[in-house]
Amino acid sequence: HRIPLLSLDNAFSLDELEAWYARLLKVLDRTPAAGEPLPALPMVGELKIDGNALALSYEHGVLVRAATRGDGEQGEEITANVRTIGSVPLRLLLEHPPEWLEVRGEAFIPDGTFAAINAEREARGEALFANPRNACAGTLRQLDPRVVAARRLDFFAYTLHLPDDWEPGAGDPPRPSS
């Protein structure tokens, strides 16, 4: 990954969230001295979608690589499979695309689609999938992109990384401010 794809892990209470924040500050060497307030760090909060994190890399507006989270530094390259997800653009509609751009998001199987897939599997006498998240993860690892296409995955983007010096063309949407 060009930029580490990190995760909050699971925090189910304010105490667990505060403990995570303290660990983050320690890793960043930003732990305040006793009595000082905690430093504010820019954060992003997003809806929880129970799928699989993906990083989509574009060069000059063309999707060139899709990878799973992996260990946060390096993920599994699954570009051929991600190209079959209809909500993932293969080419960005920009007049002046940046040299590189990375979109972070979540691949998932919507509940209705999951029910339909299991109904189809049951009709064929195949074992049912236990849940949409595991079905999505297994689907993304298939060797045959046609299997991936048949399972009708979706994608929800939540973060965009751009080069600092990129300026949009006259017909492009304005550069995001955050």
Coordinates of N, CA and C in Angstrom, one line a residue:
H1 N 0.8 -1.2 0.0 CA 0.0 0.0 0.0 C 0.9 1.2 0.0
R2 N 0.5 2.2 -0.8 CA 1.2 3.5 -0.9 C 1.2 4.2 0.5
I3 N 0.0 4.1 1.1 CA -0.3 4.6 2.5 C -0.8 3.5 3.3
P4 N -0.3 3.2 4.5 CA -0.7 2.1 5.3 C -2.3 2.0 5.4
L5 N -2.8 0.9 5.3 CA -4.3 0.7 5.4 C -4.5 0.1 6.8
L6 N -4.7 1.0 7.8 CA -4.8 0.6 9.1 C -6.2 0.4 9.6
S7 N -6.4 -0.2 10.7 CA -7.8 -0.5 11.2 C -7.9 -0.1 12.7
L8 N -9.0 0.3 13.1 CA -9.3 0.6 14.5 C -9.4 -0.7 15.3
D9 N -9.5 -1.8 14.7 CA -9.8 -3.0 15.4 C -11.2 -2.9 16.0
N10 N -11.5 -3.6 17.0 CA -12.8 -3.6 17.6 C -12.7 -2.8 18.9
A11 N -13.6 -1.7 19.0 CA -13.7 -1.0 20.2 C -15.2 -0.9 20.5
F12 N -15.6 -1.5 21.6 CA -17.0 -1.6 22.0 C -17.5 -0.7 23.1
S13 N -16.5 0.1 23.6 CA -16.8 1.0 24.7 C -15.9 2.2 24.6
L14 N -16.3 3.3 25.3 CA -15.5 4.5 25.3 C -14.1 4.2 25.9
D15 N -14.0 3.3 26.9 CA -12.7 2.9 27.5 C -11.8 2.2 26.5
E16 N -12.4 1.3 25.7 CA -11.6 0.7 24.6 C -11.1 1.6 23.6
L17 N -12.0 2.6 23.2 CA -11.6 3.6 22.2 C -10.5 4.5 22.8
E18 N -10.6 4.9 24.0 CA -9.5 5.7 24.6 C -8.2 4.9 24.7
A19 N -8.3 3.6 25.0 CA -7.1 2.8 25.1 C -6.4 2.7 23.7
W20 N -7.2 2.6 22.7 CA -6.7 2.5 21.3 C -6.0 3.9 21.0
Y21 N -6.7 5.0 21.3 CA -6.1 6.3 21.1 C -4.8 6.5 21.8
A22 N -4.7 6.0 23.0 CA -3.4 6.1 23.7 C -2.3 5.3 23.1
R23 N -2.7 4.1 22.6 CA -1.7 3.3 21.8 C -1.3 4.0 20.6
L24 N -2.2 4.6 19.9 CA -1.9 5.3 18.6 C -0.9 6.5 18.9
L25 N -1.2 7.2 20.0 CA -0.3 8.4 20.3 C 1.1 7.9 20.6
K26 N 1.2 6.7 21.3 CA 2.5 6.1 21.7 C 3.2 5.8 20.4
V27 N 2.5 5.1 19.5 CA 3.2 4.7 18.2 C 3.7 5.9 17.4
L28 N 2.9 7.0 17.5 CA 3.2 8.2 16.8 C 4.2 9.1 17.6
D29 N 4.6 8.7 18.7 CA 5.5 9.4 19.6 C 4.9 10.8 20.0
R30 N 3.6 10.8 20.2 CA 2.8 12.0 20.5 C 2.1 12.0 21.9
T31 N 2.6 11.0 22.8 CA 2.0 10.9 24.1 C 2.3 12.2 24.9
P32 N 1.2 12.8 25.4 CA 1.5 14.1 26.2 C 2.1 13.8 27.5
A33 N 2.8 14.8 28.0 CA 3.3 14.8 29.4 C 2.2 14.8 30.4
A34 N 2.5 14.3 31.6 CA 1.4 14.3 32.6 C 0.8 15.6 32.8
G35 N -0.5 15.7 32.8 CA -1.3 16.9 33.0 C -1.6 17.7 31.7
E36 N -0.9 17.3 30.6 CA -1.2 18.0 29.4 C -2.4 17.4 28.7
P37 N -3.1 18.1 27.9 CA -4.3 17.6 27.2 C -3.8 16.6 26.0
L38 N -4.7 15.7 25.7 CA -4.4 14.8 24.6 C -4.3 15.6 23.3
P39 N -3.3 15.4 22.4 CA -3.3 16.1 21.1 C -4.4 15.7 20.2
A40 N -4.9 16.6 19.5 CA -6.0 16.3 18.5 C -5.3 15.8 17.2
L41 N -5.8 14.7 16.7 CA -5.3 14.1 15.4 C -6.5 14.1 14.5
P42 N -6.2 14.4 13.2 CA -7.4 14.3 12.2 C -7.8 12.9 12.1
M43 N -9.1 12.7 12.2 CA -9.7 11.3 12.2 C -10.8 11.3 11.1
V44 N -11.2 10.1 10.7 CA -12.3 9.9 9.9 C -13.2 8.8 10.5
G45 N -14.5 9.1 10.6 CA -15.4 8.2 11.1 C -16.3 7.7 10.0
E46 N -16.6 6.5 9.9 CA -17.5 6.0 8.8 C -18.4 4.9 9.3
L47 N -19.4 4.7 8.5 CA -20.4 3.6 8.8 C -19.7 2.3 8.8
K48 N -20.1 1.4 9.6 CA -19.6 0.0 9.6 C -20.3 -0.8 8.5
I49 N -19.5 -1.2 7.6 CA -20.0 -2.2 6.6 C -19.3 -3.5 6.8
D50 N -20.0 -4.5 7.0 CA -19.3 -5.8 7.3 C -18.9 -6.5 6.0
G51 N -17.8 -6.0 5.5 CA -17.3 -6.6 4.3 C -15.8 -6.7 4.4
N52 N -15.1 -6.4 3.3 CA -13.6 -6.6 3.2 C -13.0 -5.3 2.7
A53 N -12.0 -4.8 3.5 CA -11.4 -3.5 3.1 C -10.6 -3.7 1.8
L54 N -10.7 -2.7 0.9 CA -9.9 -2.7 -0.3 C -9.2 -1.4 -0.5
A55 N -8.1 -1.5 -1.2 CA -7.4 -0.3 -1.7 C -7.4 -0.3 -3.2
L56 N -8.0 0.7 -3.9 CA -8.0 0.7 -5.3 C -7.0 1.8 -5.8
S57 N -6.0 1.4 -6.6 CA -5.0 2.3 -7.1 C -5.3 2.6 -8.5
Y58 N -5.3 3.9 -8.8 CA -5.5 4.4 -10.2 C -4.3 5.2 -10.6
E59 N -3.9 5.0 -11.8 CA -2.8 5.8 -12.4 C -3.4 6.5 -13.7
H60 N -3.2 7.8 -13.7 CA -3.8 8.6 -14.8 C -5.2 8.3 -15.0
G61 N -6.0 8.0 -14.0 CA -7.4 7.8 -14.1 C -7.8 6.4 -14.4
V62 N -6.9 5.4 -14.5 CA -7.2 4.0 -14.9 C -6.9 3.1 -13.7
L63 N -7.8 2.2 -13.4 CA -7.6 1.3 -12.3 C -6.5 0.3 -12.7
V64 N -5.4 0.3 -11.9 CA -4.3 -0.5 -12.2 C -4.1 -1.6 -11.2
R65 N -4.6 -1.4 -9.9 CA -4.4 -2.4 -8.9 C -5.5 -2.3 -7.8
A66 N -5.9 -3.5 -7.4 CA -6.8 -3.6 -6.3 C -6.2 -4.6 -5.3
A67 N -6.2 -4.2 -4.0 CA -5.6 -5.1 -3.0 C -6.4 -5.1 -1.7
T68 N -6.3 -6.2 -1.0 CA -7.0 -6.4 0.3 C -6.1 -5.6 1.3
R69 N -6.7 -5.5 2.5 CA -5.9 -4.9 3.6 C -4.6 -5.6 3.9
G70 N -4.7 -6.9 4.0 CA -3.5 -7.7 4.4 C -3.1 -7.3 5.8
D71 N -1.8 -7.0 5.9 CA -1.2 -6.7 7.2 C -1.2 -5.1 7.4
G72 N -1.8 -4.4 6.5 CA -1.9 -3.0 6.6 C -0.8 -2.3 5.7
E73 N 0.3 -3.0 5.5 CA 1.4 -2.5 4.7 C 1.3 -3.2 3.3
Q74 N 1.0 -4.4 3.2 CA 0.9 -5.1 2.0 C -0.3 -6.1 2.0
G75 N -1.1 -6.0 1.0 CA -2.3 -6.8 0.9 C -2.2 -7.8 -0.3
E76 N -3.2 -8.6 -0.5 CA -3.2 -9.5 -1.6 C -3.8 -8.8 -2.9
E77 N -3.1 -8.9 -4.0 CA -3.5 -8.3 -5.2 C -4.6 -9.1 -5.8
I78 N -5.8 -8.4 -6.0 CA -7.0 -9.1 -6.5 C -7.6 -8.3 -7.6
T79 N -6.8 -7.6 -8.4 CA -7.3 -6.7 -9.5 C -8.3 -7.3 -10.4
A80 N -8.0 -8.5 -10.9 CA -8.9 -9.1 -11.9 C -10.3 -9.3 -11.3
N81 N -10.4 -9.7 -10.1 CA -11.7 -10.0 -9.4 C -12.4 -8.7 -9.2
V82 N -11.7 -7.7 -8.7 CA -12.4 -6.4 -8.4 C -12.9 -5.7 -9.7
R83 N -12.2 -5.9 -10.8 CA -12.7 -5.4 -12.0 C -14.2 -5.8 -12.4
T84 N -14.6 -6.9 -11.8 CA -16.0 -7.5 -12.0 C -17.0 -6.8 -11.2
I85 N -16.6 -6.0 -10.2 CA -17.6 -5.3 -9.3 C -18.1 -4.1 -10.0
G86 N -19.4 -4.1 -10.3 CA -20.0 -3.0 -11.1 C -19.9 -1.6 -10.6
S87 N -19.8 -1.5 -9.2 CA -19.7 -0.2 -8.6 C -18.3 0.3 -8.5
V88 N -17.3 -0.4 -9.0 CA -15.9 0.0 -9.1 C -15.6 0.6 -10.5
P89 N -15.4 1.9 -10.6 CA -15.1 2.4 -12.0 C -13.7 1.9 -12.4
L90 N -13.6 1.4 -13.7 CA -12.3 1.0 -14.3 C -11.5 2.2 -14.8
R91 N -12.3 3.3 -15.1 CA -11.7 4.5 -15.5 C -12.4 5.7 -14.9
L92 N -11.7 6.7 -14.3 CA -12.3 7.8 -13.7 C -12.7 8.9 -14.8
L93 N -13.8 9.4 -14.6 CA -14.3 10.4 -15.6 C -13.8 11.8 -15.2
L94 N -12.5 12.0 -15.3 CA -11.9 13.3 -15.0 C -11.1 13.8 -16.3
E95 N -11.3 15.1 -16.5 CA -10.6 15.7 -17.6 C -9.1 15.7 -17.4
H96 N -8.7 15.9 -16.1 CA -7.2 16.0 -15.7 C -7.0 15.1 -14.5
P97 N -7.0 13.7 -14.7 CA -6.8 12.9 -13.6 C -5.4 13.0 -13.0
P98 N -5.3 12.8 -11.7 CA -4.0 12.9 -11.1 C -3.1 11.7 -11.5
E99 N -1.8 11.9 -11.4 CA -0.8 10.8 -11.7 C -1.2 9.5 -11.0
W100 N -1.5 9.7 -9.7 CA -2.0 8.5 -8.9 C -3.1 9.0 -8.0
L101 N -3.9 8.0 -7.6 CA -5.0 8.3 -6.7 C -5.3 6.9 -6.1
E102 N -5.7 6.9 -4.8 CA -6.0 5.7 -4.1 C -7.4 5.9 -3.4
V103 N -8.3 5.0 -3.7 CA -9.6 4.9 -3.1 C -9.6 3.8 -2.1
R104 N -10.1 4.1 -0.9 CA -10.2 3.0 0.1 C -11.7 2.8 0.3
G105 N -12.1 1.6 0.5 CA -13.5 1.3 0.8 C -13.7 -0.2 1.2
E106 N -14.9 -0.6 1.1 CA -15.3 -1.9 1.5 C -16.0 -2.6 0.4
A107 N -15.6 -3.8 0.1 CA -16.3 -4.7 -0.8 C -17.3 -5.5 0.1
F108 N -18.5 -5.7 -0.4 CA -19.5 -6.4 0.5 C -20.5 -7.0 -0.4
I109 N -21.3 -8.0 0.2 CA -22.4 -8.6 -0.5 C -23.7 -8.0 0.2
P110 N -24.5 -7.3 -0.5 CA -25.8 -6.8 0.2 C -26.6 -7.9 0.7
D111 N -27.4 -7.7 1.7 CA -28.2 -8.7 2.4 C -29.1 -9.4 1.4
G112 N -29.8 -8.7 0.5 CA -30.7 -9.3 -0.5 C -30.0 -10.2 -1.5
T113 N -28.8 -9.7 -1.9 CA -28.0 -10.5 -2.8 C -27.5 -11.8 -2.1
F114 N -27.1 -11.7 -0.9 CA -26.7 -12.8 -0.1 C -27.8 -13.9 0.0
A115 N -29.0 -13.4 0.3 CA -30.1 -14.4 0.4 C -30.4 -15.0 -0.9
A116 N -30.3 -14.3 -2.0 CA -30.5 -14.9 -3.4 C -29.4 -15.9 -3.7
I117 N -28.1 -15.6 -3.4 CA -27.0 -16.5 -3.6 C -27.2 -17.8 -2.9
N118 N -27.6 -17.7 -1.6 CA -27.8 -18.9 -0.8 C -29.0 -19.7 -1.3
A119 N -30.1 -19.0 -1.8 CA -31.2 -19.7 -2.4 C -30.8 -20.5 -3.6
E120 N -29.9 -19.8 -4.5 CA -29.4 -20.5 -5.7 C -28.6 -21.7 -5.3
R121 N -27.7 -21.6 -4.3 CA -26.9 -22.7 -3.8 C -27.7 -23.8 -3.3
E122 N -28.7 -23.5 -2.5 CA -29.6 -24.5 -2.0 C -30.3 -25.3 -3.1
A123 N -30.8 -24.6 -4.1 CA -31.4 -25.2 -5.2 C -30.5 -26.2 -6.0
R124 N -29.2 -25.9 -6.0 CA -28.2 -26.7 -6.6 C -27.7 -27.8 -5.7
G125 N -28.1 -27.8 -4.4 CA -27.7 -28.8 -3.5 C -26.3 -28.5 -2.9
E126 N -25.9 -27.2 -3.0 CA -24.6 -26.8 -2.5 C -24.7 -26.3 -1.1
A127 N -23.6 -26.3 -0.3 CA -23.6 -25.8 1.0 C -23.9 -24.3 1.0
L128 N -24.6 -23.9 2.0 CA -24.9 -22.5 2.1 C -23.8 -21.7 2.7
F129 N -23.6 -20.4 2.4 CA -22.6 -19.6 3.0 C -23.1 -19.2 4.4
A130 N -22.2 -19.1 5.3 CA -22.6 -18.8 6.7 C -23.0 -17.3 6.9
N131 N -22.3 -16.4 6.3 CA -22.6 -15.0 6.4 C -22.0 -14.2 5.2
P132 N -22.5 -13.0 5.0 CA -22.1 -12.2 3.8 C -20.6 -11.9 3.8
R133 N -20.1 -11.6 5.0 CA -18.7 -11.1 5.1 C -17.7 -12.2 4.6
N134 N -17.9 -13.4 5.2 CA -17.1 -14.6 4.8 C -17.3 -14.9 3.4
A135 N -18.5 -14.9 2.9 CA -18.8 -15.2 1.5 C -18.0 -14.2 0.6
C136 N -18.0 -12.9 1.0 CA -17.3 -11.9 0.2 C -15.8 -12.1 0.2
A137 N -15.3 -12.4 1.4 CA -13.8 -12.7 1.4 C -13.4 -13.9 0.6
G138 N -14.2 -14.9 0.6 CA -13.9 -16.1 -0.2 C -14.1 -15.8 -1.7
T139 N -15.1 -15.0 -2.0 CA -15.3 -14.6 -3.4 C -14.2 -13.8 -3.9
L140 N -13.6 -12.9 -3.2 CA -12.5 -12.1 -3.7 C -11.3 -12.9 -3.9
R141 N -11.2 -14.0 -3.3 CA -10.0 -14.9 -3.5 C -10.1 -15.9 -4.6
Q142 N -11.3 -15.9 -5.3 CA -11.5 -16.9 -6.3 C -10.5 -16.8 -7.4
L143 N -10.1 -17.9 -8.1 CA -9.2 -17.8 -9.2 C -9.9 -17.4 -10.5
D144 N -11.2 -17.6 -10.5 CA -11.9 -17.3 -11.8 C -12.8 -16.1 -11.5
P145 N -12.4 -14.9 -12.2 CA -13.2 -13.7 -12.1 C -14.7 -13.9 -12.4
R146 N -15.0 -14.9 -13.2 CA -16.4 -15.1 -13.6 C -17.3 -15.5 -12.4
V147 N -16.6 -16.2 -11.4 CA -17.3 -16.6 -10.2 C -17.6 -15.4 -9.4
V148 N -16.6 -14.5 -9.3 CA -16.8 -13.2 -8.6 C -17.9 -12.4 -9.2
A149 N -17.9 -12.3 -10.5 CA -19.0 -11.5 -11.2 C -20.4 -12.1 -10.9
A150 N -20.5 -13.4 -10.9 CA -21.8 -14.1 -10.6 C -22.3 -13.8 -9.2
R151 N -21.4 -13.5 -8.3 CA -21.8 -13.3 -6.9 C -22.2 -11.8 -6.6
R152 N -22.1 -11.0 -7.6 CA -22.7 -9.6 -7.5 C -22.2 -8.8 -6.3
L153 N -20.9 -8.7 -6.1 CA -20.4 -7.9 -5.0 C -20.7 -6.4 -5.3
D154 N -20.6 -5.6 -4.2 CA -20.8 -4.2 -4.3 C -19.6 -3.6 -3.6
F155 N -19.4 -2.2 -3.8 CA -18.3 -1.5 -3.2 C -18.8 -0.2 -2.6
F156 N -18.3 0.2 -1.4 CA -18.6 1.4 -0.8 C -17.3 2.1 -0.5
A157 N -17.0 3.3 -1.2 CA -15.8 4.0 -1.0 C -16.0 5.0 0.2
Y158 N -14.9 5.1 1.0 CA -15.0 6.0 2.1 C -13.8 6.9 2.3
T159 N -12.7 6.7 1.6 CA -11.5 7.5 1.7 C -10.9 7.7 0.3
L160 N -10.3 8.9 0.1 CA -9.7 9.2 -1.1 C -8.3 9.8 -0.8
H161 N -7.3 9.3 -1.4 CA -5.9 9.8 -1.2 C -5.5 10.4 -2.6
L162 N -5.0 11.6 -2.6 CA -4.6 12.3 -3.8 C -3.2 12.9 -3.6
P163 N -2.4 13.1 -4.7 CA -1.1 13.8 -4.5 C -1.4 15.2 -4.1
D164 N -0.5 15.8 -3.3 CA -0.7 17.1 -2.7 C -0.8 18.2 -3.8
D165 N -0.1 17.9 -4.9 CA 0.0 19.0 -6.0 C -1.0 18.8 -7.1
W166 N -2.0 17.9 -6.9 CA -2.9 17.7 -8.0 C -4.0 18.8 -8.0
E167 N -4.2 19.4 -9.2 CA -5.3 20.3 -9.4 C -6.2 19.8 -10.5
P168 N -7.5 19.9 -10.2 CA -8.5 19.3 -11.2 C -8.5 20.2 -12.5
G169 N -8.9 19.6 -13.6 CA -9.1 20.3 -14.8 C -10.4 21.2 -14.8
A170 N -10.5 22.0 -15.8 CA -11.7 23.0 -15.8 C -13.0 22.3 -15.7
G171 N -13.2 21.1 -16.3 CA -14.4 20.4 -16.3 C -14.6 19.4 -15.1
D172 N -13.6 19.3 -14.3 CA -13.6 18.3 -13.2 C -14.2 18.9 -11.9
P173 N -14.7 18.0 -11.1 CA -15.2 18.5 -9.8 C -14.1 19.2 -9.0
P174 N -14.4 20.1 -8.1 CA -13.3 20.7 -7.3 C -12.5 19.7 -6.4
R175 N -11.3 20.0 -6.1 CA -10.5 19.1 -5.3 C -11.2 19.1 -3.9
P176 N -11.3 17.9 -3.3 CA -11.9 17.9 -1.9 C -11.1 18.6 -0.9
S177 N -11.7 19.3 0.0 CA -11.0 20.1 1.0 C -10.6 19.2 2.2
S178 N -11.3 18.0 2.4 CA -10.9 17.2 3.5 C -11.3 15.7 3.1

